[in-house]
Coordinates of C-alpha atoms and ligand atoms in Angstrom, one line a residue:
M1 CA 109.6 120.5 131.6
T2 CA 106.7 120.6 129.1
L3 CA 105.9 117.4 127.4
T4 CA 105.3 117.2 123.7
N5 CA 102.8 115.0 121.8
R6 CA 105.6 112.7 121.1
D7 CA 106.7 112.4 124.8
I8 CA 103.1 111.7 125.8
A9 CA 102.7 109.1 123.0
D10 CA 105.9 107.4 124.2
I11 CA 104.6 107.3 127.8
F12 CA 101.3 105.7 126.8
E13 CA 103.1 103.2 124.6
N14 CA 105.5 102.4 127.4
V15 CA 102.6 101.9 129.8
A16 CA 101.0 99.5 127.3
T17 CA 104.2 97.4 127.0
L18 CA 104.8 97.3 130.8
L19 CA 101.2 96.2 131.3
E20 CA 101.7 93.5 128.7
I21 CA 104.8 92.2 130.5
K22 CA 102.9 92.3 133.7
G23 CA 100.3 90.1 132.1
E24 CA 97.4 92.6 132.1
I25 CA 94.3 91.9 130.1
I26 CA 94.8 92.7 126.4
H27 CA 91.9 95.2 126.3
R28 CA 93.7 97.5 128.8
V29 CA 97.0 97.1 127.0
L30 CA 95.5 98.0 123.7
S31 CA 93.6 101.1 124.9
Y32 CA 97.0 102.6 125.9
R33 CA 98.7 101.5 122.8
R34 CA 96.0 102.9 120.5
A35 CA 96.0 106.2 122.4
G36 CA 99.7 106.4 121.9
E37 CA 99.6 105.7 118.2
T38 CA 96.8 108.2 117.7
I39 CA 98.7 111.0 119.5
R40 CA 101.9 110.2 117.6
E41 CA 100.1 110.8 114.3
M42 CA 98.3 114.0 115.3
A43 CA 99.2 117.3 113.6
R44 CA 97.8 119.5 116.4
D45 CA 99.4 120.2 119.7
L46 CA 97.7 118.4 122.7
R47 CA 98.2 121.6 124.8
A48 CA 95.9 123.5 122.5
I49 CA 93.3 120.8 122.5
A50 CA 93.4 120.5 126.3
A51 CA 93.0 124.2 126.6
E52 CA 89.8 123.9 124.5
G53 CA 88.6 121.1 126.7
T54 CA 88.1 118.8 123.7
L55 CA 90.6 116.0 124.4
T56 CA 87.9 113.3 124.6
E57 CA 86.9 114.1 121.0
I58 CA 90.2 112.6 119.8
P59 CA 89.7 109.0 118.6
N60 CA 90.8 106.4 121.2
I61 CA 90.9 108.9 124.0
G62 CA 88.2 108.5 126.6
K63 CA 87.7 110.3 129.9
T64 CA 90.3 108.4 131.9
L65 CA 93.0 108.9 129.3
A66 CA 92.1 112.5 128.8
E67 CA 92.6 113.0 132.6
K68 CA 96.0 111.4 132.3
I69 CA 97.0 113.7 129.4
V70 CA 96.0 116.7 131.5
E71 CA 98.1 115.4 134.4
M72 CA 101.1 115.0 132.1
L73 CA 100.7 118.5 130.6
E74 CA 100.3 120.1 134.0
T75 CA 102.9 118.1 136.0
G76 CA 105.3 116.8 133.3
K77 CA 104.8 113.3 134.5
L78 CA 102.3 110.5 135.0
E79 CA 101.9 109.1 138.5
F80 CA 100.6 105.7 137.2
Y81 CA 103.6 105.3 134.9
E82 CA 106.0 106.0 137.8
R83 CA 104.3 103.4 140.0
L84 CA 104.4 100.8 137.1
S85 CA 108.1 101.6 136.5
A86 CA 108.8 100.8 140.2
E87 CA 107.2 97.4 139.7
I88 CA 108.6 96.5 136.3
P89 CA 111.9 97.8 135.0
P90 CA 111.2 100.3 132.2
G91 CA 114.3 99.2 130.3
L92 CA 112.3 96.1 129.4
V93 CA 110.2 98.2 127.0
S94 CA 113.2 98.5 124.6
V95 CA 113.9 94.7 125.1
V96 CA 110.4 93.9 124.0
H97 CA 110.9 95.9 120.8
I98 CA 113.7 93.7 119.6
N99 CA 112.8 91.3 116.8
G100 CA 112.6 87.8 118.3
V101 CA 111.6 89.0 121.8
G102 CA 108.1 89.6 123.0
P103 CA 106.6 90.5 126.4
K104 CA 106.8 86.8 127.6
K105 CA 110.4 86.4 126.7
A106 CA 111.4 89.8 128.2
K107 CA 109.8 88.7 131.4
L108 CA 111.6 85.4 131.3
F109 CA 115.0 87.0 130.8
W110 CA 114.3 89.5 133.6
K111 CA 113.1 86.9 136.1
E112 CA 115.7 84.2 135.3
L113 CA 118.7 86.3 134.5
G114 CA 118.0 89.7 135.9
I115 CA 118.1 91.3 132.5
T116 CA 116.5 94.8 132.5
T117 CA 118.1 96.6 129.5
V118 CA 119.1 95.9 125.9
P119 CA 122.9 96.0 126.6
D120 CA 122.3 93.4 129.4
L121 CA 120.5 91.2 126.9
E122 CA 123.1 91.6 124.2
T123 CA 125.9 90.6 126.7
A124 CA 123.9 87.6 127.8
A125 CA 123.1 86.5 124.3
R126 CA 126.7 86.8 123.1
A127 CA 127.8 84.8 126.1
G128 CA 125.4 82.0 125.1
K129 CA 123.3 82.4 128.3
L130 CA 119.9 82.6 126.7
R131 CA 119.9 79.3 124.8
D132 CA 119.3 77.1 127.9
L133 CA 116.2 78.9 129.1
A134 CA 112.8 77.4 128.7
G135 CA 111.5 77.7 125.1
M136 CA 114.9 79.1 123.8
G137 CA 117.7 77.5 121.8
A138 CA 120.9 78.5 120.0
K139 CA 118.9 79.6 117.0
S140 CA 116.5 81.9 118.8
E141 CA 119.5 83.3 120.7
Q142 CA 121.2 84.1 117.4
K143 CA 118.0 85.8 116.1
I144 CA 118.0 88.0 119.2
I145 CA 121.6 89.1 118.4
E146 CA 120.5 89.9 114.9
G147 CA 117.5 91.8 116.2
I148 CA 119.6 93.9 118.4
E149 CA 121.9 94.8 115.5
S150 CA 119.0 95.7 113.3
L151 CA 117.5 97.9 115.9
A152 CA 120.7 99.8 116.2
R153 CA 120.7 100.4 112.5
Q154 CA 117.2 101.7 112.4
T155 CA 117.0 104.1 115.4
G156 CA 116.2 107.6 114.5
R157 CA 115.0 107.1 111.0
T158 CA 111.5 107.7 109.8
S159 CA 109.7 106.0 106.9
L160 CA 109.4 107.9 103.7
G161 CA 105.6 107.4 103.8
V162 CA 105.5 109.5 107.0
A163 CA 108.2 112.0 106.1
L164 CA 107.3 112.9 102.6
P165 CA 103.7 114.1 103.2
A166 CA 104.8 116.0 106.4
A167 CA 107.6 117.7 104.4
Q168 CA 105.2 118.6 101.6
T169 CA 102.6 120.1 103.9
I170 CA 105.3 122.4 105.5
L171 CA 106.8 123.4 102.2
D172 CA 103.3 124.2 100.8
S173 CA 102.6 126.5 103.7
L174 CA 106.0 128.3 103.4
L175 CA 105.4 128.8 99.7
K176 CA 102.2 130.7 100.4
L177 CA 104.1 133.3 102.3
P178 CA 104.9 136.6 100.6
G179 CA 108.5 136.7 99.4
A180 CA 108.8 133.0 98.7
I181 CA 109.9 132.6 95.1
E182 CA 110.6 128.9 94.8
G183 CA 110.9 125.9 97.1
A184 CA 111.7 122.2 97.2
I185 CA 112.2 119.2 99.4
A186 CA 115.9 118.2 99.2
G187 CA 118.0 115.5 101.0
S188 CA 117.1 111.8 101.2
I189 CA 113.4 112.4 100.6
R190 CA 114.1 113.9 97.1
R191 CA 116.3 110.8 96.4
G192 CA 113.4 108.6 97.5
R193 CA 115.1 106.7 100.2
P194 CA 112.8 104.3 102.1
T195 CA 113.8 105.8 105.4
I196 CA 115.1 109.2 106.2
G197 CA 117.1 110.8 109.0
D198 CA 115.8 114.4 108.7
V199 CA 113.8 116.6 106.3
D200 CA 115.8 119.2 104.3
L201 CA 113.8 122.1 102.8
L202 CA 115.0 124.8 100.5
V203 CA 113.3 128.1 99.7
A204 CA 114.5 130.9 97.4
S205 CA 113.7 134.4 98.6
D206 CA 115.2 137.9 98.9
D207 CA 113.6 138.4 102.3
A208 CA 114.3 135.4 104.5
T209 CA 113.4 136.8 108.0
P210 CA 109.6 136.6 107.8
I211 CA 109.7 133.1 106.3
M212 CA 112.1 131.8 109.0
D213 CA 110.0 133.4 111.7
A214 CA 106.9 131.7 110.3
F215 CA 108.7 128.3 110.1
V216 CA 109.8 128.2 113.7
K217 CA 106.3 129.2 114.9
M218 CA 104.4 126.5 112.9
E219 CA 101.8 124.7 115.0
Q220 CA 103.5 121.3 114.4
V221 CA 106.8 122.5 116.0
A222 CA 107.7 120.9 119.3
R223 CA 111.1 122.5 119.8
V224 CA 113.3 125.0 117.9
L225 CA 116.8 123.6 117.6
G226 CA 118.2 126.6 115.7
H227 CA 116.9 129.9 114.4
G228 CA 119.2 131.9 112.1
P229 CA 118.9 134.2 109.0
T230 CA 119.7 131.5 106.4
K231 CA 119.2 128.2 108.3
S232 CA 116.8 127.0 111.0
S233 CA 116.0 123.6 112.4
V234 CA 113.0 122.4 114.3
E235 CA 111.7 119.2 115.8
L236 CA 108.1 118.4 115.1
L237 CA 105.5 117.0 117.5
N238 CA 106.0 113.6 115.8
G239 CA 109.7 113.7 116.5
L240 CA 110.8 114.5 112.9
Q241 CA 113.6 117.1 112.5
V242 CA 113.2 119.6 109.7
D243 CA 116.0 121.8 108.4
L244 CA 115.1 124.9 106.4
R245 CA 117.6 126.9 104.3
I246 CA 116.7 130.1 102.5
L247 CA 118.9 131.5 99.8
E248 CA 118.8 133.9 96.8
K249 CA 117.3 132.6 93.6
A250 CA 120.6 133.2 91.7
R251 CA 122.2 130.3 93.7
W252 CA 119.2 127.9 93.6
G253 CA 121.0 125.4 91.3
T254 CA 124.1 124.8 93.4
A255 CA 122.1 124.8 96.6
I256 CA 119.4 122.3 95.6
N257 CA 122.1 120.1 94.1
Y258 CA 124.3 120.2 97.2
F259 CA 121.4 119.6 99.7
T260 CA 119.9 116.8 97.7
G261 CA 123.1 114.8 98.0
S262 CA 123.9 112.1 98.5
Q263 CA 127.1 113.1 100.2
A264 CA 128.9 110.4 98.0
H265 CA 127.4 111.9 94.8
N266 CA 128.5 115.4 96.0
I267 CA 132.0 114.3 96.5
R268 CA 132.2 113.0 92.9
M269 CA 130.7 116.3 91.6
R270 CA 133.3 118.2 93.5
E271 CA 136.1 116.1 92.1
L272 CA 134.9 116.8 88.6
A273 CA 134.7 120.5 89.3
L274 CA 138.3 120.5 90.7
K275 CA 139.5 118.9 87.4
Q276 CA 138.1 121.9 85.6
G277 CA 139.7 124.4 88.0
Y278 CA 136.7 125.1 90.3
S279 CA 135.8 124.5 93.9
L280 CA 132.1 123.6 94.0
N281 CA 129.9 124.1 97.0
E282 CA 126.2 125.0 97.8
H283 CA 126.9 128.7 96.9
A284 CA 128.8 128.7 93.7
F285 CA 131.7 127.4 91.4
S286 CA 134.8 129.3 92.6
P287 CA 137.9 129.3 90.5
V288 CA 141.0 127.7 92.3
D289 CA 144.7 128.0 91.7
K290 CA 146.9 125.0 90.9
D291 CA 147.1 124.1 94.6
G292 CA 143.3 124.0 94.8
N293 CA 143.0 127.2 96.8
I294 CA 140.1 129.6 96.0
I295 CA 141.3 132.6 94.1
E296 CA 139.7 135.4 96.1
D297 CA 139.2 138.1 93.5
A298 CA 138.3 135.8 90.6
P299 CA 134.6 136.0 89.7
K300 CA 132.5 133.1 90.9
I301 CA 130.0 131.3 88.7
L302 CA 126.4 131.2 90.1
C303 CA 123.9 128.6 88.9
A304 CA 120.2 129.4 89.2
T305 CA 119.2 125.9 88.0
E306 CA 120.4 122.4 88.7
E307 CA 120.8 121.8 84.9
E308 CA 123.4 124.5 84.7
V309 CA 125.4 122.8 87.5
Y310 CA 125.6 119.5 85.6
A311 CA 126.1 121.3 82.3
K312 CA 129.1 123.2 83.7
L313 CA 130.7 119.8 84.4
G314 CA 129.8 118.5 81.0
L315 CA 127.0 116.2 82.3
P316 CA 123.3 115.8 81.5
W317 CA 121.0 116.4 84.5
I318 CA 121.0 113.3 86.7
P319 CA 117.6 112.3 88.3
P320 CA 117.9 112.6 92.1
E321 CA 116.9 108.9 92.7
L322 CA 120.2 107.9 91.0
R323 CA 122.4 110.1 93.0
E324 CA 124.1 107.6 95.3
D325 CA 127.4 107.2 93.5
S326 CA 126.4 103.8 92.3
G327 CA 127.4 104.3 88.6
E328 CA 125.3 107.4 87.7
I329 CA 128.3 109.7 87.2
E330 CA 130.0 107.2 84.8
A331 CA 126.7 106.7 83.0
A332 CA 126.2 110.4 82.7
L333 CA 129.7 110.9 81.4
E334 CA 129.1 108.3 78.7
N335 CA 125.6 109.6 78.0
R336 CA 123.9 106.3 78.9
L337 CA 121.7 107.3 81.8
P338 CA 118.5 105.2 81.9
N339 CA 115.2 106.7 80.7
L340 CA 113.6 106.1 84.1
I341 CA 110.0 105.0 84.5
T342 CA 107.5 107.7 85.5
L343 CA 104.0 107.6 87.0
K344 CA 102.6 108.5 83.6
D345 CA 103.9 105.2 82.2
M346 CA 101.6 103.2 84.5
Q347 CA 98.6 101.6 82.8
A348 CA 97.4 99.2 85.5
D349 CA 97.4 98.1 89.1
L350 CA 97.7 94.3 89.4
H351 CA 97.4 93.8 93.2
M352 CA 94.5 94.9 95.3
H353 CA 92.0 93.7 97.9
T354 CA 88.2 94.1 98.3
T355 CA 85.6 93.3 100.9
W356 CA 85.8 89.7 99.7
S357 CA 88.8 89.4 102.0
D358 CA 90.3 92.3 104.1
G359 CA 89.7 95.3 101.8
K360 CA 87.4 98.2 102.5
L361 CA 85.6 98.5 99.2
S362 CA 83.7 96.3 96.7
I363 CA 85.1 95.1 93.4
R364 CA 83.0 97.8 91.6
E365 CA 84.2 100.6 93.9
M366 CA 87.9 99.6 93.5
A367 CA 87.4 99.6 89.7
E368 CA 85.9 103.0 89.8
A369 CA 88.7 104.3 92.1
A370 CA 91.4 102.9 89.7
K371 CA 89.6 104.3 86.7
A372 CA 89.4 107.8 88.3
R373 CA 93.2 107.6 88.8
G374 CA 93.7 107.0 85.1
R375 CA 94.5 103.3 85.2
K376 CA 93.3 101.3 82.2
Y377 CA 93.0 97.9 83.8
I378 CA 93.2 96.2 87.2
V379 CA 93.4 92.7 88.7
I380 CA 91.3 91.9 91.8
T381 CA 93.6 89.8 94.0
D382 CA 92.1 88.9 97.4
H383 CA 93.7 86.7 99.9
S384 CA 93.5 82.9 99.7
Q385 CA 92.2 80.5 102.4
Y386 CA 95.5 80.1 104.4
S387 CA 95.3 83.8 105.3
A388 CA 92.3 83.1 107.5
I389 CA 92.8 86.2 109.6
A390 CA 92.6 88.3 106.5
G391 CA 89.4 86.6 105.4
G392 CA 91.1 84.5 102.8
L393 CA 88.9 82.8 100.2
S394 CA 88.1 79.1 100.0
V395 CA 88.0 77.4 96.6
E396 CA 84.2 77.8 96.5
R397 CA 84.4 81.5 97.4
I398 CA 87.0 82.4 94.8
L399 CA 85.0 80.7 92.1
Q400 CA 82.0 82.6 93.2
Q401 CA 84.0 85.8 93.2
Q402 CA 84.9 85.3 89.6
Q403 CA 81.3 85.8 88.6
E404 CA 81.2 89.2 90.2
V405 CA 84.5 90.2 88.7
R406 CA 83.2 89.2 85.2
Q407 CA 80.0 91.2 85.8
V408 CA 81.9 94.3 86.9
D409 CA 84.3 94.0 84.0
T410 CA 81.3 94.1 81.6
E411 CA 79.6 97.0 83.5
M412 CA 82.8 99.1 83.3
G413 CA 82.7 99.1 79.5
G414 CA 85.4 98.0 77.1
D415 CA 87.9 100.8 77.8
F416 CA 88.5 99.7 81.4
R417 CA 89.1 96.1 82.1
V418 CA 88.8 94.2 85.4
F419 CA 90.6 90.8 85.7
H420 CA 90.3 88.1 88.2
G421 CA 93.3 87.0 90.2
V422 CA 94.4 86.1 93.7
E423 CA 97.1 86.8 96.2
M424 CA 97.8 83.2 97.1
D425 CA 99.7 82.2 100.2
I426 CA 102.8 80.1 100.0
R427 CA 102.0 78.0 103.0
S428 CA 104.6 77.4 105.8
D429 CA 105.3 73.9 104.5
G430 CA 106.1 75.3 101.0
T431 CA 103.0 74.1 99.3
L432 CA 100.7 76.5 97.4
D433 CA 97.3 77.3 98.8
Y434 CA 95.2 76.3 95.8
P435 CA 95.5 73.3 93.4
D436 CA 96.6 73.9 89.8
E437 CA 93.0 73.3 88.5
I438 CA 91.8 76.4 90.4
L439 CA 94.9 78.5 89.5
Q440 CA 94.4 77.9 85.8
Q441 CA 90.9 79.4 86.0
L442 CA 92.3 82.7 87.2
D443 CA 93.6 85.5 84.9
F444 CA 96.6 86.4 87.1
V445 CA 98.2 84.7 90.1
I446 CA 100.3 86.4 92.7
A447 CA 102.0 84.1 95.3
S448 CA 103.2 85.7 98.5
L449 CA 104.9 84.8 101.8
H450 CA 102.9 86.0 104.8
F451 CA 103.6 83.5 107.5
S452 CA 106.7 81.8 109.0
L453 CA 109.0 84.5 107.6
R454 CA 111.7 83.6 110.1
Q455 CA 112.4 80.1 108.8
P456 CA 116.0 79.2 108.0
R457 CA 117.4 80.4 104.7
E458 CA 117.2 77.1 102.9
Q459 CA 113.7 76.4 103.9
I460 CA 112.2 79.8 103.2
T461 CA 114.1 80.1 99.9
Q462 CA 112.7 76.7 98.9
R463 CA 109.2 77.9 99.6
L464 CA 109.6 80.9 97.3
L465 CA 111.3 78.7 94.6
N466 CA 108.3 76.3 94.7
A467 CA 106.0 79.2 93.8
I468 CA 108.3 80.7 91.2
R469 CA 108.5 77.4 89.4
N470 CA 104.7 76.8 89.3
P471 CA 103.7 77.7 85.7
H472 CA 100.4 79.3 86.9
V473 CA 102.1 81.7 89.2
D474 CA 102.7 85.0 87.4
L475 CA 104.1 87.3 90.1
I476 CA 105.7 87.0 93.5
G477 CA 104.2 89.6 95.8
H478 CA 106.5 91.7 98.2
P479 CA 109.2 89.1 97.8
R480 CA 111.4 89.8 100.8
G481 CA 108.7 90.3 103.4
Q482 CA 110.1 93.3 105.2
L483 CA 108.0 95.9 107.0
I484 CA 109.4 99.4 107.4
P485 CA 110.7 100.1 110.0
E486 CA 110.1 97.2 112.3
R487 CA 110.4 93.9 110.3
E488 CA 113.6 92.8 108.7
P489 CA 113.4 90.9 105.4
A490 CA 113.2 87.1 105.3
D491 CA 116.6 85.4 105.1
L492 CA 116.3 84.5 101.4
D493 CA 119.0 83.4 99.0
M494 CA 118.3 86.1 96.5
D495 CA 120.7 84.7 93.9
A496 CA 118.6 81.5 93.8
V497 CA 115.4 83.5 93.7
F498 CA 116.6 85.6 90.7
E499 CA 117.9 82.6 88.8
A500 CA 114.6 80.8 89.2
A501 CA 112.5 83.9 88.2
R502 CA 114.7 84.5 85.2
Q503 CA 114.4 80.8 84.1
H504 CA 110.6 80.7 84.5
G505 CA 109.9 84.3 83.5
T506 CA 108.0 84.9 86.7
A507 CA 107.6 88.5 87.6
L508 CA 108.8 90.1 90.9
E509 CA 106.9 92.9 92.6
I510 CA 107.9 96.3 93.8
N511 CA 105.2 96.7 96.3
A512 CA 104.5 100.4 96.4
N513 CA 103.2 100.7 99.9
P514 CA 105.7 102.8 101.9
R515 CA 105.5 100.2 104.7
R516 CA 106.9 97.6 102.3
L517 CA 108.9 99.1 99.3
D518 CA 109.7 95.5 98.5
L519 CA 111.7 94.7 96.3
E520 CA 114.0 97.5 97.4
A521 CA 115.9 99.4 94.8
Q522 CA 119.1 97.5 94.7
Y523 CA 117.3 94.2 94.2
A524 CA 115.0 95.7 91.6
R525 CA 118.1 96.8 89.7
R526 CA 119.6 93.4 89.7
A527 CA 116.3 91.8 88.6
V528 CA 116.0 94.2 85.7
E529 CA 119.6 93.5 84.7
L530 CA 118.7 89.8 84.5
G531 CA 115.7 90.5 82.3
I532 CA 113.1 89.5 85.0
P533 CA 109.8 91.3 84.5
I534 CA 108.7 93.7 87.3
C535 CA 105.3 94.7 88.5
I536 CA 104.8 97.9 90.5
D537 CA 101.6 97.5 92.5
T538 CA 99.8 99.3 95.4
D539 CA 98.4 96.3 97.2
A540 CA 95.5 98.7 97.9
H541 CA 92.9 97.8 100.6
A542 CA 91.1 101.1 100.1
A543 CA 90.8 103.8 97.4
D544 CA 93.3 106.3 98.8
Q545 CA 96.0 103.6 98.9
M546 CA 96.0 103.6 95.1
D547 CA 97.8 106.9 95.3
L548 CA 100.8 105.2 97.0
L549 CA 101.9 104.1 93.6
Y550 CA 104.2 107.1 93.6
F551 CA 106.4 105.5 96.3
G552 CA 106.8 102.4 94.1
I553 CA 107.8 104.5 91.2
L554 CA 110.4 106.3 93.4
T555 CA 111.8 102.9 94.4
A556 CA 111.8 101.7 90.9
R557 CA 113.7 104.8 89.7
R558 CA 116.2 104.3 92.5
G559 CA 116.7 100.8 91.0
W560 CA 117.3 102.2 87.5
V561 CA 114.1 100.7 86.2
T562 CA 112.7 101.8 82.8
A563 CA 109.2 101.4 81.6
K564 CA 110.0 98.5 79.3
S565 CA 110.8 96.2 82.2
V566 CA 107.5 96.8 83.9
I567 CA 104.4 94.7 83.0
N568 CA 101.8 97.2 84.2
T569 CA 103.1 99.8 81.7
W570 CA 101.9 97.6 78.9
P571 CA 98.7 98.0 77.0
V572 CA 96.0 95.6 78.0
E573 CA 96.3 93.4 74.9
R574 CA 100.0 92.7 75.6
F575 CA 99.2 92.0 79.3
I576 CA 96.5 89.4 78.3
A577 CA 98.9 87.8 75.8
W578 CA 101.6 87.5 78.4
T579 CA 99.4 85.9 81.0
Q580 CA 97.9 83.5 78.5
N581 CA 101.3 82.4 77.2
R582 CA 102.5 81.6 80.7
G583 CA 101.7 78.1 82.0
K584 CA 101.9 76.7 78.5
Ligands
DGT601 P1 119.3 111.5 105.9 O1 118.9 112.8 106.4 O2 120.3 110.8 106.8 O3 118.2 110.6 105.5 O4 120.2 111.7 104.6 P2 120.5 113.1 103.7 O5 121.1 112.7 102.5 O6 119.2 113.9 103.7 O7 121.6 113.8 104.6 P3 121.6 115.1 105.4 O8 120.3 115.6 105.9 O9 122.6 115.0 106.5 O10 122.2 116.2 104.4 C1 121.5 116.6 103.2 C2 122.4 116.7 102.1 O11 123.4 117.7 102.3 C3 123.3 115.4 101.9 O12 122.6 114.4 101.1 C4 124.4 115.9 101.2 C5 124.7 117.3 101.8 N1 125.7 117.2 102.8 C6 125.5 117.3 104.1 N2 126.6 117.2 104.8 C7 127.6 117.1 103.8 C8 129.0 116.9 103.9 O13 129.6 116.9 105.0 N3 129.7 116.8 102.7 C9 129.0 116.8 101.5 N4 129.7 116.6 100.4 N5 127.7 116.9 101.4 C10 127.0 117.0 102.6
CA602 CA1 118.1 114.7 105.5
CA603 CA1 119.6 117.6 107.2
ZN604 ZN1 100.3 90.7 100.7

């Protein structure tokens, strides 16, 4: 069996975890883990690089690891990994990946209870056998059960931040081929879902064969799962599955509509079509008799555009982000679809970090980067002192920083403004990280939870409420604290959070980083219904991260958000007036 990049990445990461359980020095653990992560992200096939003899030029791959890669490519296995697996049960790797379990606990469960797999652990947890072990209790046992459930929900899905650029690269290369007329990404990516199962690509062409052949032979392909004249499927080196369908241009509208989904939206569309005497699928509208059977010799109606498909059903075109059967069909029928926010509406970015804390660029460089992207104003919001590992600013340092912000603001000229804020920690005990006298000197205050995110519901909700109610706090950053895919949101009472934000007019963030997308769409939708102001921010730590704003816009659109609910669509004067009126 030949191993793919992904297989080799898996083995290195498993070695790292097993070494960690064994209690190896962290340096050795990390060298395997970093190598695994690097290989997982690589676009080129390791086999090709090994053939060139340039494996050691890959970041995080030294001579020893390069030899191990060669061993795996040649023999299909790694001797060192086999020996390690004989010593420590490899099933523990999955146990370590459960939220609430780490290498120490995995070892404890193994040594004390003989647990070597996730199912073993689940059985023991549900039987109440974990709570009496050293350092455990009924609560941590419950957390482990929840962790196992959440792992089961996530498996097999890839984050939008990884899938969208990968899909776009492939589509771009297909569209360069002769004979390709039009192409699009369909499926859950087009709908902007935060995680996706597989990539769905559509290309219109009268000559599918050469395009299909090129698709299955792409360098990033690890395995061909299917290769046909109109549909092919491949698995990429990073594990992502990609489906490509090729069809004639005359059927583009029905096809892109069908393969964009969601399935629930498609079902509603089909019901509407049936009421008008048609069966609707990816190929056409086909007339049906009174029993719903397709009338074979009746002419079918083809749609070359998606607009025609909706128009045939008496509907305006529905933006893909809304197609979840969550009220969009009704809204379309009554002509009250929301005028969704777009990237062009965005005037500002109100959350970003610089070298003053854990960012990569200076204040001036971040300002230039934002200006180059068409923003009209920004707020510099470095971390506060409680985030010591992120270089959080003491009271003295943040006051010092203000002078530099003011200076850059002047240097940038009047048509681009730079304001001074902070991303302040809400400490584990619920207090805020700076006193009010400091907060009132800042132009804009974000309060965020970064630590103790697994506190019980009442306690962690109270922390957030303390921040929302402080008149100097303008915005709650990434309110639910999730990381995609590995960290579940905090256990917050969101009704209480919304009620407080509404009462105090405190804004809630849609953090655009695809690792966060927090608030998610369904929460953003409720916030907007309640009249709570929204900010869509990049939380950029470097210039290129400012481009991630697009993912925040997708999430906002999925949440039915229009520009008028979003603070950073406002002209700068209105933004200044809003911040100045708060806290009064
Ligand atoms: P994913 O891949 O799990 O993130 O989600 P989707 O929505 O991309 O689902 P996928 O890839 O299975 O199929 C793409 C679209 O094709 C889906 O959104 C709707 C359509 N589709 C697939 N299977 C069915 C089906 O059995 N019935 C209907 N009505 N539509 C389907
Ligand atoms: Ca899909
Ligand atoms: Ca698919
Ligand atoms: Zn943050």
